């Protein structure tokens, strides 16, 4: 069905390929290509090859090899190794590529070099064009060893890995704290956090790794290398559970959830005073402006960073006293918020409160609903925040919400706000009992009669059953078979389910 063709992947890959043209040709070269493209094809039907030809002809370059991106499925892998020759002052960077293409792709790899001792950027960003399966690039004339910052600004949609297969955690901590490229500061931190989370999952926690994690977090929090609040916020955020799931062959959602939570709480406990102090500074700065809601970059970044810090502070809630303190902190932000960003972030923290924090949780949820005054978009957020809550009885709460007067399956956005959101609450949806699968299966059977396009999209939450352990996978498969046997069933949903069961 064509309804199943235009997925987020199609649009995301298309956007990344277009962005690579700009990376290779530069802003001016890309503009020349666009001008020629419109001159040739304005008002006509075109192909990807027409776009590529305009870019090539306008800049007098050969992009024939680059065209392989359009026909190559999957994510290419670029591996790297490097060597510094102290006698000649030459740094050598070797890049290798592998993909599902029979020929090497044309991959732009953006690279900068930072002095290993001072953190100073000694070689600014350069675009290396990887066009062979393996190439070595040399940087002569250096005065000392360097740390490479590779794939800056995410110059190509590839997976970057070390040739050795091991992460150099010392270099990652260095980049996470000092890199001048915002994307690579974030990426280095993500790899460090991922290592710590998976070590926790394997019950092989390394104090060395945690030390690097805490160092990178603390330096980023201090903002010594950047005054961009948004970059700080992104760099301090742990990888999502869905991102972590992509890194393993067999997914255990509950183990990922627990280990990610353990690392977050570990950081929060270790650096609680620093995090709280930064949170208070940001709060004071916002209050000094009289509560005025601003949408400039600094104000947006400040809110984003403060909400990340609130999430860490509210993760410390094991004891009754900690539960009270966390709930009170989130409640104060909820009450004083002058915009939806801060109010919703506080509500998200409160929605997962239990024990001594339950009273403020319930009060906040009710207040948010009352203040919505029936606004559809705000009510969607109200449903979503409860579906994503980290509570042991979240499935029961979601089932109860399906009976709420403001919930209906006939409204696609309302349906997504609760049911689809629940499928993204990985630990709850993938509970070992299989009740989450059964609930979604029942919903699909009802929803397919109303909106086949939405049911087919929601059915995608079950189709990756082969990636999970045998018991969990069997439960997911059984649910797929039960729904697929429904009569009548729409072509949209049937196509998705039958393909998954092959």
PDB file of C-alpha atoms in Angstrom, residues 242-472:
ATOM      1  CA  UNK A 242      15.296   3.396  21.726  1.00  0.00           C
ATOM      2  CA  UNK A 243      18.792   4.558  20.734  1.00  0.00           C
ATOM      3  CA  UNK A 244      20.378   2.095  23.155  1.00  0.00           C
ATOM      4  CA  UNK A 245      18.204  -0.700  21.766  1.00  0.00           C
ATOM      5  CA  UNK A 246      19.702  -0.102  18.318  1.00  0.00           C
ATOM      6  CA  UNK A 247      23.149  -0.927  19.712  1.00  0.00           C
ATOM      7  CA  UNK A 248      22.370  -4.515  20.744  1.00  0.00           C
ATOM      8  CA  UNK A 249      21.527  -7.671  18.817  1.00  0.00           C
ATOM      9  CA  UNK A 250      18.928  -8.940  21.304  1.00  0.00           C
ATOM     10  CA  UNK A 251      16.874  -6.234  23.007  1.00  0.00           C
ATOM     11  CA  UNK A 252      15.949  -6.455  26.680  1.00  0.00           C
ATOM     12  CA  UNK A 253      13.838  -3.305  27.199  1.00  0.00           C
ATOM     13  CA  UNK A 254      13.514  -3.700  30.962  1.00  0.00           C
ATOM     14  CA  UNK A 255      17.255  -4.178  31.457  1.00  0.00           C
ATOM     15  CA  UNK A 256      17.969  -1.134  29.294  1.00  0.00           C
ATOM     16  CA  UNK A 257      15.454   0.927  31.244  1.00  0.00           C
ATOM     17  CA  UNK A 258      16.873  -0.098  34.613  1.00  0.00           C
ATOM     18  CA  UNK A 259      20.499   0.395  33.612  1.00  0.00           C
ATOM     19  CA  UNK A 260      19.877   3.774  32.017  1.00  0.00           C
ATOM     20  CA  UNK A 261      18.018   4.827  35.154  1.00  0.00           C
ATOM     21  CA  UNK A 262      20.849   3.572  37.364  1.00  0.00           C
ATOM     22  CA  UNK A 263      23.461   5.597  35.465  1.00  0.00           C
ATOM     23  CA  UNK A 264      21.262   8.709  35.562  1.00  0.00           C
ATOM     24  CA  UNK A 265      20.718   8.362  39.294  1.00  0.00           C
ATOM     25  CA  UNK A 266      24.423   7.701  39.790  1.00  0.00           C
ATOM     26  CA  UNK A 267      25.334  10.938  38.036  1.00  0.00           C
ATOM     27  CA  UNK A 268      22.652  12.834  39.946  1.00  0.00           C
ATOM     28  CA  UNK A 269      23.844  11.556  43.313  1.00  0.00           C
ATOM     29  CA  UNK A 270      27.535  12.101  42.560  1.00  0.00           C
ATOM     30  CA  UNK A 271      27.050  15.650  41.262  1.00  0.00           C
ATOM     31  CA  UNK A 272      23.817  16.627  43.008  1.00  0.00           C
ATOM     32  CA  UNK A 273      25.153  19.841  44.550  1.00  0.00           C
ATOM     33  CA  UNK A 274      26.634  21.015  41.245  1.00  0.00           C
ATOM     34  CA  UNK A 275      23.447  20.206  39.329  1.00  0.00           C
ATOM     35  CA  UNK A 276      21.238  21.891  41.930  1.00  0.00           C
ATOM     36  CA  UNK A 277      23.472  24.973  42.001  1.00  0.00           C
ATOM     37  CA  UNK A 278      23.272  25.322  38.217  1.00  0.00           C
ATOM     38  CA  UNK A 279      19.511  24.784  38.320  1.00  0.00           C
ATOM     39  CA  UNK A 280      19.173  27.531  40.916  1.00  0.00           C
ATOM     40  CA  UNK A 281      21.334  29.947  38.913  1.00  0.00           C
ATOM     41  CA  UNK A 282      19.190  29.414  35.821  1.00  0.00           C
ATOM     42  CA  UNK A 283      16.006  29.797  37.878  1.00  0.00           C
ATOM     43  CA  UNK A 284      17.225  33.049  39.397  1.00  0.00           C
ATOM     44  CA  UNK A 285      18.139  34.408  35.966  1.00  0.00           C
ATOM     45  CA  UNK A 286      14.659  33.628  34.675  1.00  0.00           C
ATOM     46  CA  UNK A 287      12.948  35.130  37.728  1.00  0.00           C
ATOM     47  CA  UNK A 288      15.105  38.266  37.425  1.00  0.00           C
ATOM     48  CA  UNK A 289      13.394  38.909  34.096  1.00  0.00           C
ATOM     49  CA  UNK A 290      10.066  39.136  35.867  1.00  0.00           C
ATOM     50  CA  UNK A 291       8.728  35.885  34.490  1.00  0.00           C
ATOM     51  CA  UNK A 292       8.567  37.268  30.957  1.00  0.00           C
ATOM     52  CA  UNK A 293       8.378  34.460  28.398  1.00  0.00           C
ATOM     53  CA  UNK A 294      11.000  34.984  25.683  1.00  0.00           C
ATOM     54  CA  UNK A 295      11.708  33.010  22.525  1.00  0.00           C
ATOM     55  CA  UNK A 296      15.256  34.161  21.735  1.00  0.00           C
ATOM     56  CA  UNK A 297      17.986  31.504  21.494  1.00  0.00           C
ATOM     57  CA  UNK A 298      19.407  32.222  24.949  1.00  0.00           C
ATOM     58  CA  UNK A 299      16.044  31.972  26.690  1.00  0.00           C
ATOM     59  CA  UNK A 300      15.087  28.807  24.829  1.00  0.00           C
ATOM     60  CA  UNK A 301      18.439  27.233  25.678  1.00  0.00           C
ATOM     61  CA  UNK A 302      18.180  28.270  29.315  1.00  0.00           C
ATOM     62  CA  UNK A 303      14.782  26.579  29.638  1.00  0.00           C
ATOM     63  CA  UNK A 304      16.041  23.488  27.864  1.00  0.00           C
ATOM     64  CA  UNK A 305      19.071  23.155  30.149  1.00  0.00           C
ATOM     65  CA  UNK A 306      17.098  23.806  33.330  1.00  0.00           C
ATOM     66  CA  UNK A 307      14.603  21.100  32.416  1.00  0.00           C
ATOM     67  CA  UNK A 308      17.366  18.579  31.763  1.00  0.00           C
ATOM     68  CA  UNK A 309      18.784  19.364  35.196  1.00  0.00           C
ATOM     69  CA  UNK A 310      15.327  19.029  36.785  1.00  0.00           C
ATOM     70  CA  UNK A 311      15.079  15.531  35.317  1.00  0.00           C
ATOM     71  CA  UNK A 312      18.368  14.541  36.963  1.00  0.00           C
ATOM     72  CA  UNK A 313      17.429  16.076  40.321  1.00  0.00           C
ATOM     73  CA  UNK A 314      14.048  14.324  40.325  1.00  0.00           C
ATOM     74  CA  UNK A 315      15.649  10.938  39.635  1.00  0.00           C
ATOM     75  CA  UNK A 316      16.921  10.894  43.225  1.00  0.00           C
ATOM     76  CA  UNK A 317      13.826   9.610  45.025  1.00  0.00           C
ATOM     77  CA  UNK A 318      14.548   6.346  46.810  1.00  0.00           C
ATOM     78  CA  UNK A 319      13.773   7.457  50.365  1.00  0.00           C
ATOM     79  CA  UNK A 320      10.604   9.153  51.614  1.00  0.00           C
ATOM     80  CA  UNK A 321      12.551  12.340  52.259  1.00  0.00           C
ATOM     81  CA  UNK A 322      14.018  12.300  48.746  1.00  0.00           C
ATOM     82  CA  UNK A 323      10.563  11.710  47.263  1.00  0.00           C
ATOM     83  CA  UNK A 324       9.216  14.757  49.082  1.00  0.00           C
ATOM     84  CA  UNK A 325      12.161  16.923  47.997  1.00  0.00           C
ATOM     85  CA  UNK A 326      11.969  15.847  44.346  1.00  0.00           C
ATOM     86  CA  UNK A 327       8.211  16.321  44.158  1.00  0.00           C
ATOM     87  CA  UNK A 328       8.423  19.737  45.824  1.00  0.00           C
ATOM     88  CA  UNK A 329      11.122  20.904  43.415  1.00  0.00           C
ATOM     89  CA  UNK A 330       9.102  19.819  40.369  1.00  0.00           C
ATOM     90  CA  UNK A 331       5.904  21.253  41.851  1.00  0.00           C
ATOM     91  CA  UNK A 332       7.520  24.648  42.413  1.00  0.00           C
ATOM     92  CA  UNK A 333       8.553  24.796  38.767  1.00  0.00           C
ATOM     93  CA  UNK A 334       5.122  23.588  37.676  1.00  0.00           C
ATOM     94  CA  UNK A 335       3.399  26.315  39.683  1.00  0.00           C
ATOM     95  CA  UNK A 336       5.714  29.159  38.613  1.00  0.00           C
ATOM     96  CA  UNK A 337       6.087  28.215  34.948  1.00  0.00           C
ATOM     97  CA  UNK A 338       5.180  30.988  32.504  1.00  0.00           C
ATOM     98  CA  UNK A 339       5.246  28.758  29.420  1.00  0.00           C
ATOM     99  CA  UNK A 340       4.333  25.265  28.307  1.00  0.00           C
ATOM    100  CA  UNK A 341       7.957  24.065  28.039  1.00  0.00           C
ATOM    101  CA  UNK A 342       8.712  24.510  31.735  1.00  0.00           C
ATOM    102  CA  UNK A 343       5.253  23.480  32.890  1.00  0.00           C
ATOM    103  CA  UNK A 344       5.215  20.281  30.834  1.00  0.00           C
ATOM    104  CA  UNK A 345       8.750  19.311  31.885  1.00  0.00           C
ATOM    105  CA  UNK A 346       7.782  19.712  35.530  1.00  0.00           C
ATOM    106  CA  UNK A 347       4.628  17.685  34.923  1.00  0.00           C
ATOM    107  CA  UNK A 348       6.704  14.948  33.267  1.00  0.00           C
ATOM    108  CA  UNK A 349       8.863  14.711  36.371  1.00  0.00           C
ATOM    109  CA  UNK A 350       5.823  14.701  38.658  1.00  0.00           C
ATOM    110  CA  UNK A 351       3.972  12.092  36.587  1.00  0.00           C
ATOM    111  CA  UNK A 352       6.559   9.481  37.584  1.00  0.00           C
ATOM    112  CA  UNK A 353       6.474  10.323  41.296  1.00  0.00           C
ATOM    113  CA  UNK A 354       5.321   7.648  43.717  1.00  0.00           C
ATOM    114  CA  UNK A 355       5.242   7.211  47.460  1.00  0.00           C
ATOM    115  CA  UNK A 356       5.531  10.574  49.240  1.00  0.00           C
ATOM    116  CA  UNK A 357       5.412  12.349  45.883  1.00  0.00           C
ATOM    117  CA  UNK A 358       2.102  10.833  44.764  1.00  0.00           C
ATOM    118  CA  UNK A 359      -0.084  13.587  46.209  1.00  0.00           C
ATOM    119  CA  UNK A 360       1.657  16.375  44.270  1.00  0.00           C
ATOM    120  CA  UNK A 361       1.700  14.145  41.185  1.00  0.00           C
ATOM    121  CA  UNK A 362      -2.083  13.730  41.219  1.00  0.00           C
ATOM    122  CA  UNK A 363      -2.633  17.397  41.980  1.00  0.00           C
ATOM    123  CA  UNK A 364      -0.429  18.488  39.075  1.00  0.00           C
ATOM    124  CA  UNK A 365      -2.149  16.125  36.638  1.00  0.00           C
ATOM    125  CA  UNK A 366      -5.553  17.445  37.632  1.00  0.00           C
ATOM    126  CA  UNK A 367      -4.417  21.087  37.497  1.00  0.00           C
ATOM    127  CA  UNK A 368      -2.939  20.612  34.033  1.00  0.00           C
ATOM    128  CA  UNK A 369      -6.203  19.111  32.810  1.00  0.00           C
ATOM    129  CA  UNK A 370      -8.293  21.883  34.339  1.00  0.00           C
ATOM    130  CA  UNK A 371      -6.058  24.610  32.918  1.00  0.00           C
ATOM    131  CA  UNK A 372      -6.287  23.070  29.438  1.00  0.00           C
ATOM    132  CA  UNK A 373      -9.938  24.133  29.282  1.00  0.00           C
ATOM    133  CA  UNK A 374     -10.603  21.613  26.528  1.00  0.00           C
ATOM    134  CA  UNK A 375      -7.748  22.765  24.238  1.00  0.00           C
ATOM    135  CA  UNK A 376      -7.083  19.751  21.987  1.00  0.00           C
ATOM    136  CA  UNK A 377      -3.299  20.153  21.739  1.00  0.00           C
ATOM    137  CA  UNK A 378      -2.862  20.624  25.478  1.00  0.00           C
ATOM    138  CA  UNK A 379      -5.083  17.630  26.215  1.00  0.00           C
ATOM    139  CA  UNK A 380      -2.949  15.536  23.865  1.00  0.00           C
ATOM    140  CA  UNK A 381       0.047  16.405  26.040  1.00  0.00           C
ATOM    141  CA  UNK A 382      -1.952  15.523  29.138  1.00  0.00           C
ATOM    142  CA  UNK A 383      -2.651  12.030  27.811  1.00  0.00           C
ATOM    143  CA  UNK A 384       0.923  11.543  26.608  1.00  0.00           C
ATOM    144  CA  UNK A 385       2.634  12.495  29.847  1.00  0.00           C
ATOM    145  CA  UNK A 386       0.649   9.855  31.710  1.00  0.00           C
ATOM    146  CA  UNK A 387       1.280   7.166  29.092  1.00  0.00           C
ATOM    147  CA  UNK A 388       5.033   7.764  29.400  1.00  0.00           C
ATOM    148  CA  UNK A 389       5.120   7.787  33.204  1.00  0.00           C
ATOM    149  CA  UNK A 390       7.634   5.528  34.920  1.00  0.00           C
ATOM    150  CA  UNK A 391       5.166   3.851  37.277  1.00  0.00           C
ATOM    151  CA  UNK A 392       4.546   0.149  37.966  1.00  0.00           C
ATOM    152  CA  UNK A 393       0.820   0.436  37.171  1.00  0.00           C
ATOM    153  CA  UNK A 394       1.120   2.608  34.055  1.00  0.00           C
ATOM    154  CA  UNK A 395      -0.740   0.103  31.826  1.00  0.00           C
ATOM    155  CA  UNK A 396      -3.731   0.140  34.179  1.00  0.00           C
ATOM    156  CA  UNK A 397      -3.648   3.937  34.104  1.00  0.00           C
ATOM    157  CA  UNK A 398      -3.577   3.959  30.298  1.00  0.00           C
ATOM    158  CA  UNK A 399      -6.499   1.526  30.122  1.00  0.00           C
ATOM    159  CA  UNK A 400      -8.437   3.772  32.471  1.00  0.00           C
ATOM    160  CA  UNK A 401      -7.622   6.794  30.309  1.00  0.00           C
ATOM    161  CA  UNK A 402      -9.135   5.090  27.251  1.00  0.00           C
ATOM    162  CA  UNK A 403     -12.471   5.452  29.065  1.00  0.00           C
ATOM    163  CA  UNK A 404     -11.945   9.160  29.698  1.00  0.00           C
ATOM    164  CA  UNK A 405     -14.649  11.381  28.131  1.00  0.00           C
ATOM    165  CA  UNK A 406     -11.995  13.293  26.185  1.00  0.00           C
ATOM    166  CA  UNK A 407     -10.442  10.196  24.640  1.00  0.00           C
ATOM    167  CA  UNK A 408     -11.558   8.719  21.329  1.00  0.00           C
ATOM    168  CA  UNK A 409      -9.936   6.383  18.811  1.00  0.00           C
ATOM    169  CA  UNK A 410     -11.654   8.254  15.987  1.00  0.00           C
ATOM    170  CA  UNK A 411      -9.318  11.242  16.491  1.00  0.00           C
ATOM    171  CA  UNK A 412      -5.860  10.255  15.106  1.00  0.00           C
ATOM    172  CA  UNK A 413      -3.910  12.742  17.192  1.00  0.00           C
ATOM    173  CA  UNK A 414      -5.722  11.801  20.384  1.00  0.00           C
ATOM    174  CA  UNK A 415      -5.153   8.136  19.616  1.00  0.00           C
ATOM    175  CA  UNK A 416      -1.437   8.718  19.050  1.00  0.00           C
ATOM    176  CA  UNK A 417      -1.166  10.842  22.191  1.00  0.00           C
ATOM    177  CA  UNK A 418      -2.141   7.904  24.401  1.00  0.00           C
ATOM    178  CA  UNK A 419      -1.775   4.561  22.613  1.00  0.00           C
ATOM    179  CA  UNK A 420       1.287   5.313  20.486  1.00  0.00           C
ATOM    180  CA  UNK A 421       2.886   7.094  23.434  1.00  0.00           C
ATOM    181  CA  UNK A 422       2.381   3.980  25.557  1.00  0.00           C
ATOM    182  CA  UNK A 423       4.215   1.833  22.971  1.00  0.00           C
ATOM    183  CA  UNK A 424       7.165   4.215  23.377  1.00  0.00           C
ATOM    184  CA  UNK A 425       7.183   3.559  27.138  1.00  0.00           C
ATOM    185  CA  UNK A 426       9.433   0.630  26.429  1.00  0.00           C
ATOM    186  CA  UNK A 427       9.669  -1.052  29.838  1.00  0.00           C
ATOM    187  CA  UNK A 428       5.897  -0.935  30.346  1.00  0.00           C
ATOM    188  CA  UNK A 429       4.936  -1.930  26.812  1.00  0.00           C
ATOM    189  CA  UNK A 430       7.414  -4.820  26.791  1.00  0.00           C
ATOM    190  CA  UNK A 431       6.557  -6.133  30.269  1.00  0.00           C
ATOM    191  CA  UNK A 432       7.292  -9.853  30.492  1.00  0.00           C
ATOM    192  CA  UNK A 433       3.619 -10.637  31.116  1.00  0.00           C
ATOM    193  CA  UNK A 434       2.769  -9.644  27.533  1.00  0.00           C
ATOM    194  CA  UNK A 435      -0.183  -7.565  28.748  1.00  0.00           C
ATOM    195  CA  UNK A 436       1.129  -4.513  26.911  1.00  0.00           C
ATOM    196  CA  UNK A 437       1.120  -6.406  23.606  1.00  0.00           C
ATOM    197  CA  UNK A 438      -2.376  -7.712  24.246  1.00  0.00           C
ATOM    198  CA  UNK A 439      -3.670  -4.229  25.010  1.00  0.00           C
ATOM    199  CA  UNK A 440      -2.180  -2.799  21.814  1.00  0.00           C
ATOM    200  CA  UNK A 441      -3.459  -5.781  19.815  1.00  0.00           C
ATOM    201  CA  UNK A 442      -7.007  -5.213  21.077  1.00  0.00           C
ATOM    202  CA  UNK A 443      -6.700  -1.529  20.234  1.00  0.00           C
ATOM    203  CA  UNK A 444      -5.445  -2.284  16.713  1.00  0.00           C
ATOM    204  CA  UNK A 445      -8.432  -4.512  16.019  1.00  0.00           C
ATOM    205  CA  UNK A 446     -10.805  -1.757  17.059  1.00  0.00           C
ATOM    206  CA  UNK A 447      -8.846   1.042  15.414  1.00  0.00           C
ATOM    207  CA  UNK A 448      -8.509  -0.699  12.029  1.00  0.00           C
ATOM    208  CA  UNK A 449     -12.250  -0.358  11.502  1.00  0.00           C
ATOM    209  CA  UNK A 450     -11.962   3.407  11.939  1.00  0.00           C
ATOM    210  CA  UNK A 451      -8.614   4.396  10.420  1.00  0.00           C
ATOM    211  CA  UNK A 452      -6.461   1.817   8.580  1.00  0.00           C
ATOM    212  CA  UNK A 453      -3.582   4.266   8.101  1.00  0.00           C
ATOM    213  CA  UNK A 454      -3.235   4.849  11.830  1.00  0.00           C
ATOM    214  CA  UNK A 455      -3.679   1.165  12.671  1.00  0.00           C
ATOM    215  CA  UNK A 456      -0.908   0.191  10.241  1.00  0.00           C
ATOM    216  CA  UNK A 457       1.432   2.783  11.739  1.00  0.00           C
ATOM    217  CA  UNK A 458       0.641   1.609  15.258  1.00  0.00           C
ATOM    218  CA  UNK A 459       1.054  -2.014  14.194  1.00  0.00           C
ATOM    219  CA  UNK A 460       4.714  -1.215  13.573  1.00  0.00           C
ATOM    220  CA  UNK A 461       5.250  -1.313  17.339  1.00  0.00           C
ATOM    221  CA  UNK A 462       4.998  -5.124  17.206  1.00  0.00           C
ATOM    222  CA  UNK A 463       6.763  -5.978  13.967  1.00  0.00           C
ATOM    223  CA  UNK A 464      10.332  -6.046  15.335  1.00  0.00           C
ATOM    224  CA  UNK A 465       9.608  -9.191  17.356  1.00  0.00           C
ATOM    225  CA  UNK A 466      12.679 -11.000  16.012  1.00  0.00           C
ATOM    226  CA  UNK A 467      14.974  -8.506  17.740  1.00  0.00           C
ATOM    227  CA  UNK A 468      13.807  -9.491  21.219  1.00  0.00           C
ATOM    228  CA  UNK A 469      14.533 -12.509  23.402  1.00  0.00           C
ATOM    229  CA  UNK A 470      12.721 -15.753  22.626  1.00  0.00           C
ATOM    230  CA  UNK A 471       9.974 -15.423  25.248  1.00  0.00           C
ATOM    231  CA  UNK A 472       9.199 -11.782  24.527  1.00  0.00           C
TER     232      UNK A 472
END
